Coordinates of C-alpha atoms and ligand atoms in Angstrom, one line a residue:
X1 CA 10.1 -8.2 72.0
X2 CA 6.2 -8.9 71.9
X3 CA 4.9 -7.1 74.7
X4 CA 1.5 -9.4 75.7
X5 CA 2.3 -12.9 75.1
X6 CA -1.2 -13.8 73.0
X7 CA 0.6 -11.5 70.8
X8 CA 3.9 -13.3 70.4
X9 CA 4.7 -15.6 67.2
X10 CA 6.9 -17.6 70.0
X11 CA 7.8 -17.5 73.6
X12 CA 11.2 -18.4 74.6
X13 CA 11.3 -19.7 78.2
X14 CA 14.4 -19.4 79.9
X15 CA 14.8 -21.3 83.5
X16 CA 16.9 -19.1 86.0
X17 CA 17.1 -21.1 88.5
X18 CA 18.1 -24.1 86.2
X19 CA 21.1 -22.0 85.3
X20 CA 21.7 -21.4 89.2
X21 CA 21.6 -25.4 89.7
X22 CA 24.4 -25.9 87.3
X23 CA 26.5 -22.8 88.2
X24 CA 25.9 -25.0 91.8
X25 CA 27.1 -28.5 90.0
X26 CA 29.8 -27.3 88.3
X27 CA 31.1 -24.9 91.4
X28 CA 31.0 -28.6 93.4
X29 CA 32.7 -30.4 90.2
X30 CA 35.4 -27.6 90.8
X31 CA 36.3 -28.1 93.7
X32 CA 38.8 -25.2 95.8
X33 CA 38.9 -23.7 92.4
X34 CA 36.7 -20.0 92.5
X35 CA 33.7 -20.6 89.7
X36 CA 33.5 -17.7 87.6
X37 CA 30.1 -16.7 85.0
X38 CA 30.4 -16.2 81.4
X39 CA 28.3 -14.0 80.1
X40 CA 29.6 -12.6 76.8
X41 CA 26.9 -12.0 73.7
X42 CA 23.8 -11.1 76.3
X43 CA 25.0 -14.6 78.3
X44 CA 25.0 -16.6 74.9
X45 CA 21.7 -14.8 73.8
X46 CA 19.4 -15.6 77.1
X47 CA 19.8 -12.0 78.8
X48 CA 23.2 -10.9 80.2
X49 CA 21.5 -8.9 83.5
X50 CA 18.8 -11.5 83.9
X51 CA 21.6 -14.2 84.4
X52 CA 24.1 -12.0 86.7
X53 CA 21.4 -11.3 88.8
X54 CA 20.3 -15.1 89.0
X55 CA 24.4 -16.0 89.5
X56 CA 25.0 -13.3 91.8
X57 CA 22.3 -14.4 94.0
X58 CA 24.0 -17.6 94.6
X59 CA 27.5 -16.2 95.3
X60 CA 29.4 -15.9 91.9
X61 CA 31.3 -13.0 92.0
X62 CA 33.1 -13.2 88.9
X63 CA 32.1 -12.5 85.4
X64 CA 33.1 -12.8 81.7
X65 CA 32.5 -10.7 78.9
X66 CA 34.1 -10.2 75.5
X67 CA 33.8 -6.6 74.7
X68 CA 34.0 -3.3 76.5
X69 CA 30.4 -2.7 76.1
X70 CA 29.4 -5.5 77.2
X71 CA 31.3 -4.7 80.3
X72 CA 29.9 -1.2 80.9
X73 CA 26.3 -2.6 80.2
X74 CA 26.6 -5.1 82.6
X75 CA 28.4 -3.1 85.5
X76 CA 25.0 -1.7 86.7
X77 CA 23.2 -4.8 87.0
X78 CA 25.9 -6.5 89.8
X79 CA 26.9 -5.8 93.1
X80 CA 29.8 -3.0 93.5
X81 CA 32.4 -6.1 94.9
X82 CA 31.8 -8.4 91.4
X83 CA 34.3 -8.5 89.3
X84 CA 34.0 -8.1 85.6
X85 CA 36.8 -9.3 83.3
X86 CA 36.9 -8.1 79.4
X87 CA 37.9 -11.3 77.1
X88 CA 38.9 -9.2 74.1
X89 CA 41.0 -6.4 76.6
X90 CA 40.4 -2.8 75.8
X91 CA 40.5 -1.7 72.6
X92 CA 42.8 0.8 71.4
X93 CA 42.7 4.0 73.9
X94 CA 39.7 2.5 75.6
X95 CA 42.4 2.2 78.9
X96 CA 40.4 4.8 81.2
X97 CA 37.3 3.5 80.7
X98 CA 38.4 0.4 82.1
X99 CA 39.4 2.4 85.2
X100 CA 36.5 4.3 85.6
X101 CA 34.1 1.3 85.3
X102 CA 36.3 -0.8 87.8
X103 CA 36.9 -3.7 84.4
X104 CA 39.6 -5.9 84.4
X105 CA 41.1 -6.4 80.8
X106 CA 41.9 -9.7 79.8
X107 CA 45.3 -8.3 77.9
X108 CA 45.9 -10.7 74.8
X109 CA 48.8 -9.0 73.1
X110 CA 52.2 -7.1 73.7
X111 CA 50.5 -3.6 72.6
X112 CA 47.5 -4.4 75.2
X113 CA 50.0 -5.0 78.0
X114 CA 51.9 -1.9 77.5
X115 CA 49.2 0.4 76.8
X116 CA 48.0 -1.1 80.3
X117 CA 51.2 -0.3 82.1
X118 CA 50.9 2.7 80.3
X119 CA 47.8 3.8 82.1
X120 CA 49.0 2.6 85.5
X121 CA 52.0 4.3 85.0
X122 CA 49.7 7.8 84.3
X123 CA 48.0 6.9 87.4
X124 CA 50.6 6.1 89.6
X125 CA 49.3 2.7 90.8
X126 CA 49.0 -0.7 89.7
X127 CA 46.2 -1.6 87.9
X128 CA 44.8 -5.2 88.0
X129 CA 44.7 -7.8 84.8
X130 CA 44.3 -10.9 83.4
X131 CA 47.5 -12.2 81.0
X132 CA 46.3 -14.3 78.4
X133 CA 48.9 -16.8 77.1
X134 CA 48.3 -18.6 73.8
X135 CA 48.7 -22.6 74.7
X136 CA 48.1 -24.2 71.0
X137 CA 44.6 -22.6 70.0
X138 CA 47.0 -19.5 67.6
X139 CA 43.6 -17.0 68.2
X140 CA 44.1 -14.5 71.6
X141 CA 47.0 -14.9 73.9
X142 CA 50.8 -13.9 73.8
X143 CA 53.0 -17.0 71.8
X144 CA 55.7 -18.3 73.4
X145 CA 57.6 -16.3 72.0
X146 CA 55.8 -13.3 73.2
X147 CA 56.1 -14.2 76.6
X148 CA 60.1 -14.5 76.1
X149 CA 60.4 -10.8 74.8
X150 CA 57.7 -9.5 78.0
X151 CA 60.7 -11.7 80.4
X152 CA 63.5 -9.8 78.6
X153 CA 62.2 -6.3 80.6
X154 CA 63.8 -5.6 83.8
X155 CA 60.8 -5.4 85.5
X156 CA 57.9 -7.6 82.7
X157 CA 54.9 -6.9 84.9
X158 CA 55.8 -3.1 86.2
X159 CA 52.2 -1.8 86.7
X160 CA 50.2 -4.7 86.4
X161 CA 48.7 -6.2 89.1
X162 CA 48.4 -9.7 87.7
X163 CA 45.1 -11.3 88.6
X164 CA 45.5 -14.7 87.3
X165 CA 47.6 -16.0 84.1
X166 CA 44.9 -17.5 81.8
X167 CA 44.8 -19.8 78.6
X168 CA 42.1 -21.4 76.6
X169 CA 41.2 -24.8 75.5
X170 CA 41.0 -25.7 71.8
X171 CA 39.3 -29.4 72.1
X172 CA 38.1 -29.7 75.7
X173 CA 34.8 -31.4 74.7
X174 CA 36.4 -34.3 73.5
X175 CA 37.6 -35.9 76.3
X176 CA 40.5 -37.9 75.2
X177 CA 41.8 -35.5 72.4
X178 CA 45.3 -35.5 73.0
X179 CA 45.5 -31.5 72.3
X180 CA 44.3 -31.2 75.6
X181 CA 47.2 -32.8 77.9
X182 CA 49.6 -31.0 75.3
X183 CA 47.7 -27.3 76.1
X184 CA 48.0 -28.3 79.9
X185 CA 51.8 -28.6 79.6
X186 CA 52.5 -25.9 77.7
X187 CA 50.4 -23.9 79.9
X188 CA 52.0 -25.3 83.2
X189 CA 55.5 -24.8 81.8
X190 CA 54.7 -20.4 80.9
X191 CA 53.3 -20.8 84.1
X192 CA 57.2 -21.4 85.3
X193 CA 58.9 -18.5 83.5
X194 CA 56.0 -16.2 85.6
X195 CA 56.3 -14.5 89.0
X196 CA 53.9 -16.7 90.5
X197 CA 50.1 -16.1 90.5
X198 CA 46.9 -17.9 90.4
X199 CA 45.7 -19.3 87.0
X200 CA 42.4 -19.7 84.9
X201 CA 42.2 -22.2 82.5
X202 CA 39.0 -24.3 81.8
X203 CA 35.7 -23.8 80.2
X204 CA 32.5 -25.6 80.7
X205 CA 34.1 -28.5 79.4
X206 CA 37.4 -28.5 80.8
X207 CA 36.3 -28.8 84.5
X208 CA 34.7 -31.8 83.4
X209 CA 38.4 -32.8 82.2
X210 CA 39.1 -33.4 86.1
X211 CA 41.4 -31.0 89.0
X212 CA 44.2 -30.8 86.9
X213 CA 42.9 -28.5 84.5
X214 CA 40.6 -26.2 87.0
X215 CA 43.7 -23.9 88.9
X216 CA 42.1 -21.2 90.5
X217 CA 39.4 -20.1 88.4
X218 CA 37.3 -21.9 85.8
X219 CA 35.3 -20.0 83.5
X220 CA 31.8 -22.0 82.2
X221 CA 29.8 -20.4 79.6
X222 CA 27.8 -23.4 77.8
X223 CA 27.1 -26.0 80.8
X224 CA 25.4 -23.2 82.3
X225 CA 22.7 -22.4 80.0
X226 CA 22.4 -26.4 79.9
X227 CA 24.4 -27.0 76.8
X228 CA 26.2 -30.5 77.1
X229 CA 29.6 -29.7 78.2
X230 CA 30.6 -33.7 76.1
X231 CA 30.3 -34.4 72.4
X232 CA 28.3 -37.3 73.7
X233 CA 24.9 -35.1 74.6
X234 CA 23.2 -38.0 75.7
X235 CA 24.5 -38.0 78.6
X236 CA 24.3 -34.4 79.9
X237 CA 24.8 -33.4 83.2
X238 CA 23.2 -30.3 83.2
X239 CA 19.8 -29.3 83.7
X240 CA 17.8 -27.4 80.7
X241 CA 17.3 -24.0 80.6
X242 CA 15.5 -23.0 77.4
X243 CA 12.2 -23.9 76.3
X244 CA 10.9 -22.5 72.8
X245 CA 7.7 -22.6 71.5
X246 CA 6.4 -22.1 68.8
X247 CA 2.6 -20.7 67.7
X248 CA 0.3 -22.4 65.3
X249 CA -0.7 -19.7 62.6
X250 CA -2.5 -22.1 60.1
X251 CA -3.1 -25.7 59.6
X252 CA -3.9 -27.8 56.2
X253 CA -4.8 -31.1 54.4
X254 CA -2.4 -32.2 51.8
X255 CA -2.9 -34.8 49.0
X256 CA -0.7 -36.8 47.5
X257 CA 1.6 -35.1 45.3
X258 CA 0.8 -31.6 46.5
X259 CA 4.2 -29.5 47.2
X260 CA 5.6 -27.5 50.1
X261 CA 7.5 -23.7 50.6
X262 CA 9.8 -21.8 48.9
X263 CA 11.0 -24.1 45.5
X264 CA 8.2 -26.8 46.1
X265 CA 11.6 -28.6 48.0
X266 CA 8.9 -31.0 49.8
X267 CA 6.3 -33.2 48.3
X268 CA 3.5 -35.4 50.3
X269 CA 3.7 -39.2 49.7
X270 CA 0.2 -39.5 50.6
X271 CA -2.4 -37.3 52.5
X272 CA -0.9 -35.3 55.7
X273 CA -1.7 -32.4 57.8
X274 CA 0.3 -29.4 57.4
X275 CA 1.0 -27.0 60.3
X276 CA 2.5 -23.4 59.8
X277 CA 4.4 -22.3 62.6
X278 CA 5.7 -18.6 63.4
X279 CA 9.2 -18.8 63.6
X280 CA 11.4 -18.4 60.7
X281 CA 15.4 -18.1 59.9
X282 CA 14.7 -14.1 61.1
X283 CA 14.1 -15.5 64.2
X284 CA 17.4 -17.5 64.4
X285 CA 15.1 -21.0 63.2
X286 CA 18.1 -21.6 60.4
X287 CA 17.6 -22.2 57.0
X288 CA 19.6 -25.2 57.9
X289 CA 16.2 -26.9 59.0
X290 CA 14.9 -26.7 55.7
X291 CA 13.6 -30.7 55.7
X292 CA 15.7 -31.4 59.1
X293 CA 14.4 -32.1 62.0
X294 CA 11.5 -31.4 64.2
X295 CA 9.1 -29.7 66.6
X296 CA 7.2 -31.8 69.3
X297 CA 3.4 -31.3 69.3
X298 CA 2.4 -31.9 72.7
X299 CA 5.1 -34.8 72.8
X300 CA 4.7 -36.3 69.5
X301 CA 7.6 -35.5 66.7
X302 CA 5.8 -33.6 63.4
X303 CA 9.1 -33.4 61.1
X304 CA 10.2 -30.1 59.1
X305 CA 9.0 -30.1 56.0
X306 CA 10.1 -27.6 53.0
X307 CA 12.3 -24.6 53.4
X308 CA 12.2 -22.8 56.3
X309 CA 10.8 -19.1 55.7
X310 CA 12.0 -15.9 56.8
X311 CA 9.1 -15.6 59.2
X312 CA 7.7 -19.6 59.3
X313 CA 7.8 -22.8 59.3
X314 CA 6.1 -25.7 58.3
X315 CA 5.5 -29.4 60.2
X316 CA 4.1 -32.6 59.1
X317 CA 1.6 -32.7 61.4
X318 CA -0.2 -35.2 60.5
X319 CA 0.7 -37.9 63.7
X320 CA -0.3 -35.2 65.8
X321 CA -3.0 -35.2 68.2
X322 CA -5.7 -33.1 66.0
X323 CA -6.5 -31.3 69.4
X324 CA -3.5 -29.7 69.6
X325 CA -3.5 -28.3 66.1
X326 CA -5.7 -24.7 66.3
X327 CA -4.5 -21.6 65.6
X328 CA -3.0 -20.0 68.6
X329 CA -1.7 -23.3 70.1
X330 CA 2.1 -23.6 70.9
X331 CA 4.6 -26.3 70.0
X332 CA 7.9 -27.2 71.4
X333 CA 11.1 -26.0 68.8
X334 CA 13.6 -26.6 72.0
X335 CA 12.2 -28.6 74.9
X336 CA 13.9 -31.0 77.8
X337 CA 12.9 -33.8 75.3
X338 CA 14.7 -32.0 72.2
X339 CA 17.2 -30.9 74.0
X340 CA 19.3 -27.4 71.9
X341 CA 22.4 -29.7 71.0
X342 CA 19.7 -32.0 69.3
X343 CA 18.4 -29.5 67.5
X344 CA 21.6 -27.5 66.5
X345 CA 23.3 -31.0 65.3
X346 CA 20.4 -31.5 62.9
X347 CA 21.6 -28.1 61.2
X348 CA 25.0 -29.1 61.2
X349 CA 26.1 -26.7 63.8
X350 CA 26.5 -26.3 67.6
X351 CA 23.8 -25.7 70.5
X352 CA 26.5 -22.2 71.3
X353 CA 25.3 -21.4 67.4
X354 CA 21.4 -21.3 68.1
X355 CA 21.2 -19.8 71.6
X356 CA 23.2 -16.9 70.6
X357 CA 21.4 -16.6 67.2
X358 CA 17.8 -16.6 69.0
X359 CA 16.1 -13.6 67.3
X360 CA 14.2 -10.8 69.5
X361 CA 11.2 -11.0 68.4
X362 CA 10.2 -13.5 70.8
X363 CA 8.5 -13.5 74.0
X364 CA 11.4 -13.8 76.6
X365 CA 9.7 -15.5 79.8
X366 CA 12.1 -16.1 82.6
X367 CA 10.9 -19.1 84.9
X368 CA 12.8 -19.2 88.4
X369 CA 13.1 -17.1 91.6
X370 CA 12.5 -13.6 90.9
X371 CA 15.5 -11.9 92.2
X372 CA 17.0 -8.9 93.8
X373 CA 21.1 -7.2 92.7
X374 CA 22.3 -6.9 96.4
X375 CA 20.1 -9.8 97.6
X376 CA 21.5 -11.0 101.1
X377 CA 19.5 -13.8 101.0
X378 CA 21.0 -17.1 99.4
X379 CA 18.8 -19.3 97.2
X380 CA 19.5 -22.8 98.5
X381 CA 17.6 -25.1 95.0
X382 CA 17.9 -28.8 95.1
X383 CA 20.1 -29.5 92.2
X384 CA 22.0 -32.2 91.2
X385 CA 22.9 -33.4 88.2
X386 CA 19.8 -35.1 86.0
X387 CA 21.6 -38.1 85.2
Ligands
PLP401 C1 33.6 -18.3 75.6 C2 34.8 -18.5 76.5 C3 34.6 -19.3 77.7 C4 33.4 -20.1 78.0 O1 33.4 -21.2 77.2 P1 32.2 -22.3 77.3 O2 32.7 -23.4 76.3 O3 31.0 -21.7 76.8 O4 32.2 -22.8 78.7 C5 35.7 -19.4 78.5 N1 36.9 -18.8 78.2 C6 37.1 -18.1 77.1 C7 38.4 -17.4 76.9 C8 36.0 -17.9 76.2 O5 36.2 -17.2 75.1

C-alpha cells in the first residue's frame, strides 16, 4: 500500500461507519433474528480487522469467514466472547486448530462431521458446530440424502454441539424467483428430521425476502459494504461505503482521427481531451472497461476510452471542467453517484466481483469513528436507509 497519500496512484476510501449504519438497518429489517458479519476474503476486499472492529463496536458478535486462515487472522482483532464461524469447515486434520483458536466449523460434508466428532470424542466433550445442509444450490451442504445416512446412527449428532442448522440461498436477489420458496421448504422440512435447534439461513438478500426466511441468524455480507442487496440497484437501501479515486498522471489534445491504447481500439471523432489515469486491470480496474463506462470528473461523466492498461487508464475528458484536469488531481472510479453495482454491471459482472478484486496498491483511507477491540462504549449513528 502507498505509504503518503501524494504518493498513491489511487486512494480507496472506505466509510466505517456507513458499514455500521447498515449492519444497524439490516439488524432492525431482522427483526428477533441475531445479525451476524461476513467477513470472508478481507470482508469482500475492504479490510477484515478494520470492519470487525467497526461491527463489534456496535454489538455484532458473530462473524463469517471461509477459510481457516482467515479465522486465525481474525481471532486477534475481536473481543474474546465473539464468535467466529469457518464457512468451508476445517480442512483435513486442521480439527485442533479449531479448538485452540475457539472457531466454530461450518461442517459441509459426512467426512467433516465425523472427523468433528472425532475430535470431541478425543477430548471428551462436545464441541460446538454449524451443520450445513444443501437446500437446491448442489455446492456445500450435506444432500438429502446425506442427512438420511447421519439419521441412520444411533446417536447422529454424538459430540457435536449443534449451533444452528444452516443452508444457503441460490437466487435470493431476485425477489420473486420461485427457487427461493422451494429452498425455504426443503430447508424447513431437514429442519423436521433434526433434534431441534436454531437455524441460519439468509444472506444480504434474503432478509430482504421478509421473516420467513431470517430464523435465528442471518448472515449479510454484500448489503453491508453497500452493495444492493436487489437486482434492481436503483433502488438501494444501503448506504455507500467505498469511494475510489483515481489520480490524473497526464492529460492531452486529440485530433480527429488520432487513436487510443493498446491496439489503437479507440479513435477520436473530432478534437477531445485525453486524461490518463493511474489505475489499471493490476489494480482490479478490469480489462472489461476497455471502452465501457466511466469516471466522474468532479461530477461530470468523461467515458473510458481504449483498453484499459495494466497500470492506466484513459477518459475522454474533454466535457470536463479544464480546472480539474492537472496532474495530481483525483477523479471518482466508484463514488455515491456511480455507485460499485453500476460500475461492475458495465463489465458484465457483479459489484461482489470488483470489491474483492480491488488491488493493494492503493491508498486505503478509512472514514468513520476511529475505534477501539473491547470498546464499552456504543456508537449510536443516525442511519436509516437512503431511500
Ligand atoms: C458469502 C456468504 C454469505 C454472505 O452473502 P452476501 O450475499 O454477501 O450477503 C452468507 N452465507 C454464506 C454461506 C456465504 O457463502
Amino acid at each position: 500500500m502507498a505509504e503518503r497519500a501524494e504518493h498513491a496512484g489511487a486512494i480507496l476510501n472506505i466509510d466505517l461507519s456507513a458499514i455500521q449504519c447498515n449492519y444497524r438497518i439490516l439488524q432492525r429489517l431482522a427483526g428477533k433474528a441475531r445479525c451476524a458479519g461476513v467477513l470472508k476474503a478481507n470482508a469482500y476486499g475492504l479490510g477484515a480487522n478494520e470492519v470487525a472492529t467497526a461491527l463489534s463496536a456496535v454489538g455484532c458478535t458473530h462473524f463469517f469467514v471461509a477459510h481457516l486462515d482467515e479465522g486465525l487472522a481474525l481471532r486477534p482483532h475481536v473481543p474474546e466472547s465473539t464468535r467466529i464461524f469457518v464457512l468451508h469447515g476445517p480442512p483435513v486434520d486442521t480439527e485442533m486448530e479449531f479448538v485452540r483458536h475457539r472457531l466454530t466449523p461450518v461442517l459441509n460434508s459426512l467426512p467433516q462431521v465425523v472427523g468433528w466428532q472425532r475430535t470431541a470424542h478425543t477430548l471428551n466433550r462436545r464441541l460446538p458446530a454449524i451443520l450445513q445442509v444443501d437446500t437446491g444450490m448442489s455446492r456445500l451442504g450435506l444432500s438429502k440424502s446425506e442427512v438420511q445416512t447421519l439419521l441412520l446412527e444411533p446417536d447422529p449428532l454424538r459430540g457435536i454441539d449443534l449451533q444452528y442448522l444452516m443452508s444457503h440461498l441460490a437466487c435470493a436477489e431476485q425477489t420473486g424467483h420461485p427457487m427461493n420458496q422451494a429452498q425455504l421448504a426443503a430447508f424447513t422440512a431437514l429442519r423436521k428430521g433434526l433434534p431441534p435447534c436454531p437455524a441460519s439461513f439468509a444472506n444480504s438478500s434474503g432478509i430482504f425476502l421478509g421473516p420467513d426466511y431470517h430464523f435465528d441468524l442471518v448472515r449479510p455480507g454484500a448489503a453491508l459494504y453497500g452493495i444492493s442487496p436487489s437486482i434492481d440497484s436503483a433502488n438501494n437501501p444501503m448506504q455507500p461505503v467505498v469511494r475510489l479515486q483515481g489520480r490524473i498522471i497526464q492529460t492531452r489534445y486529440l485530433g480527429t482521427g488520432d487513436r487510443v491504447g493498446y491496439s489503437l481500439t479507440y479513435q477520436a471523432s473530432g478534437p477531445c481531451c485525453i486524461a490518463t489515469i493511474a489505475v489499471g486491470y493490476a489494480d482490479g480496474w478490469l480489462r472489461a472497461f476497455s471502452n465501457r463506462g466511466a469516471v466522474l470528473i468532479g461530477g461530470t461523466r468523461a467515458p473510458i476510452v481504449g483498453n484499459v492498461s495494466m497500470d492506466t487508464v484513459t477518459v475522454d475528458a474533454t466535457e470536463a471542467d479544464p480546472a480539474l484536469l492537472h496532474p495530481g488531481m483525483l477523479v471518482d472510479l466508484i463514488a455515491p453517484d456511480q455507485p460499485v453495482d453500476v460500475v461492475a454491471a458495465q463489465a458484465g459482472t457483479i459489484g461482489y466481483e470488483i470489491l474483492t478484486g480491488l488491488g493493494n496498491r492503493y491508498r486505503r483511507q478509512y472514514v468513520g469513528v476511529p475505534m477501539q477491540v473491547n470498546a464499552t462504549r456504543t456508537y449510536q449513528p443516525a442511519c436509516e436507509p437512503t431511500n
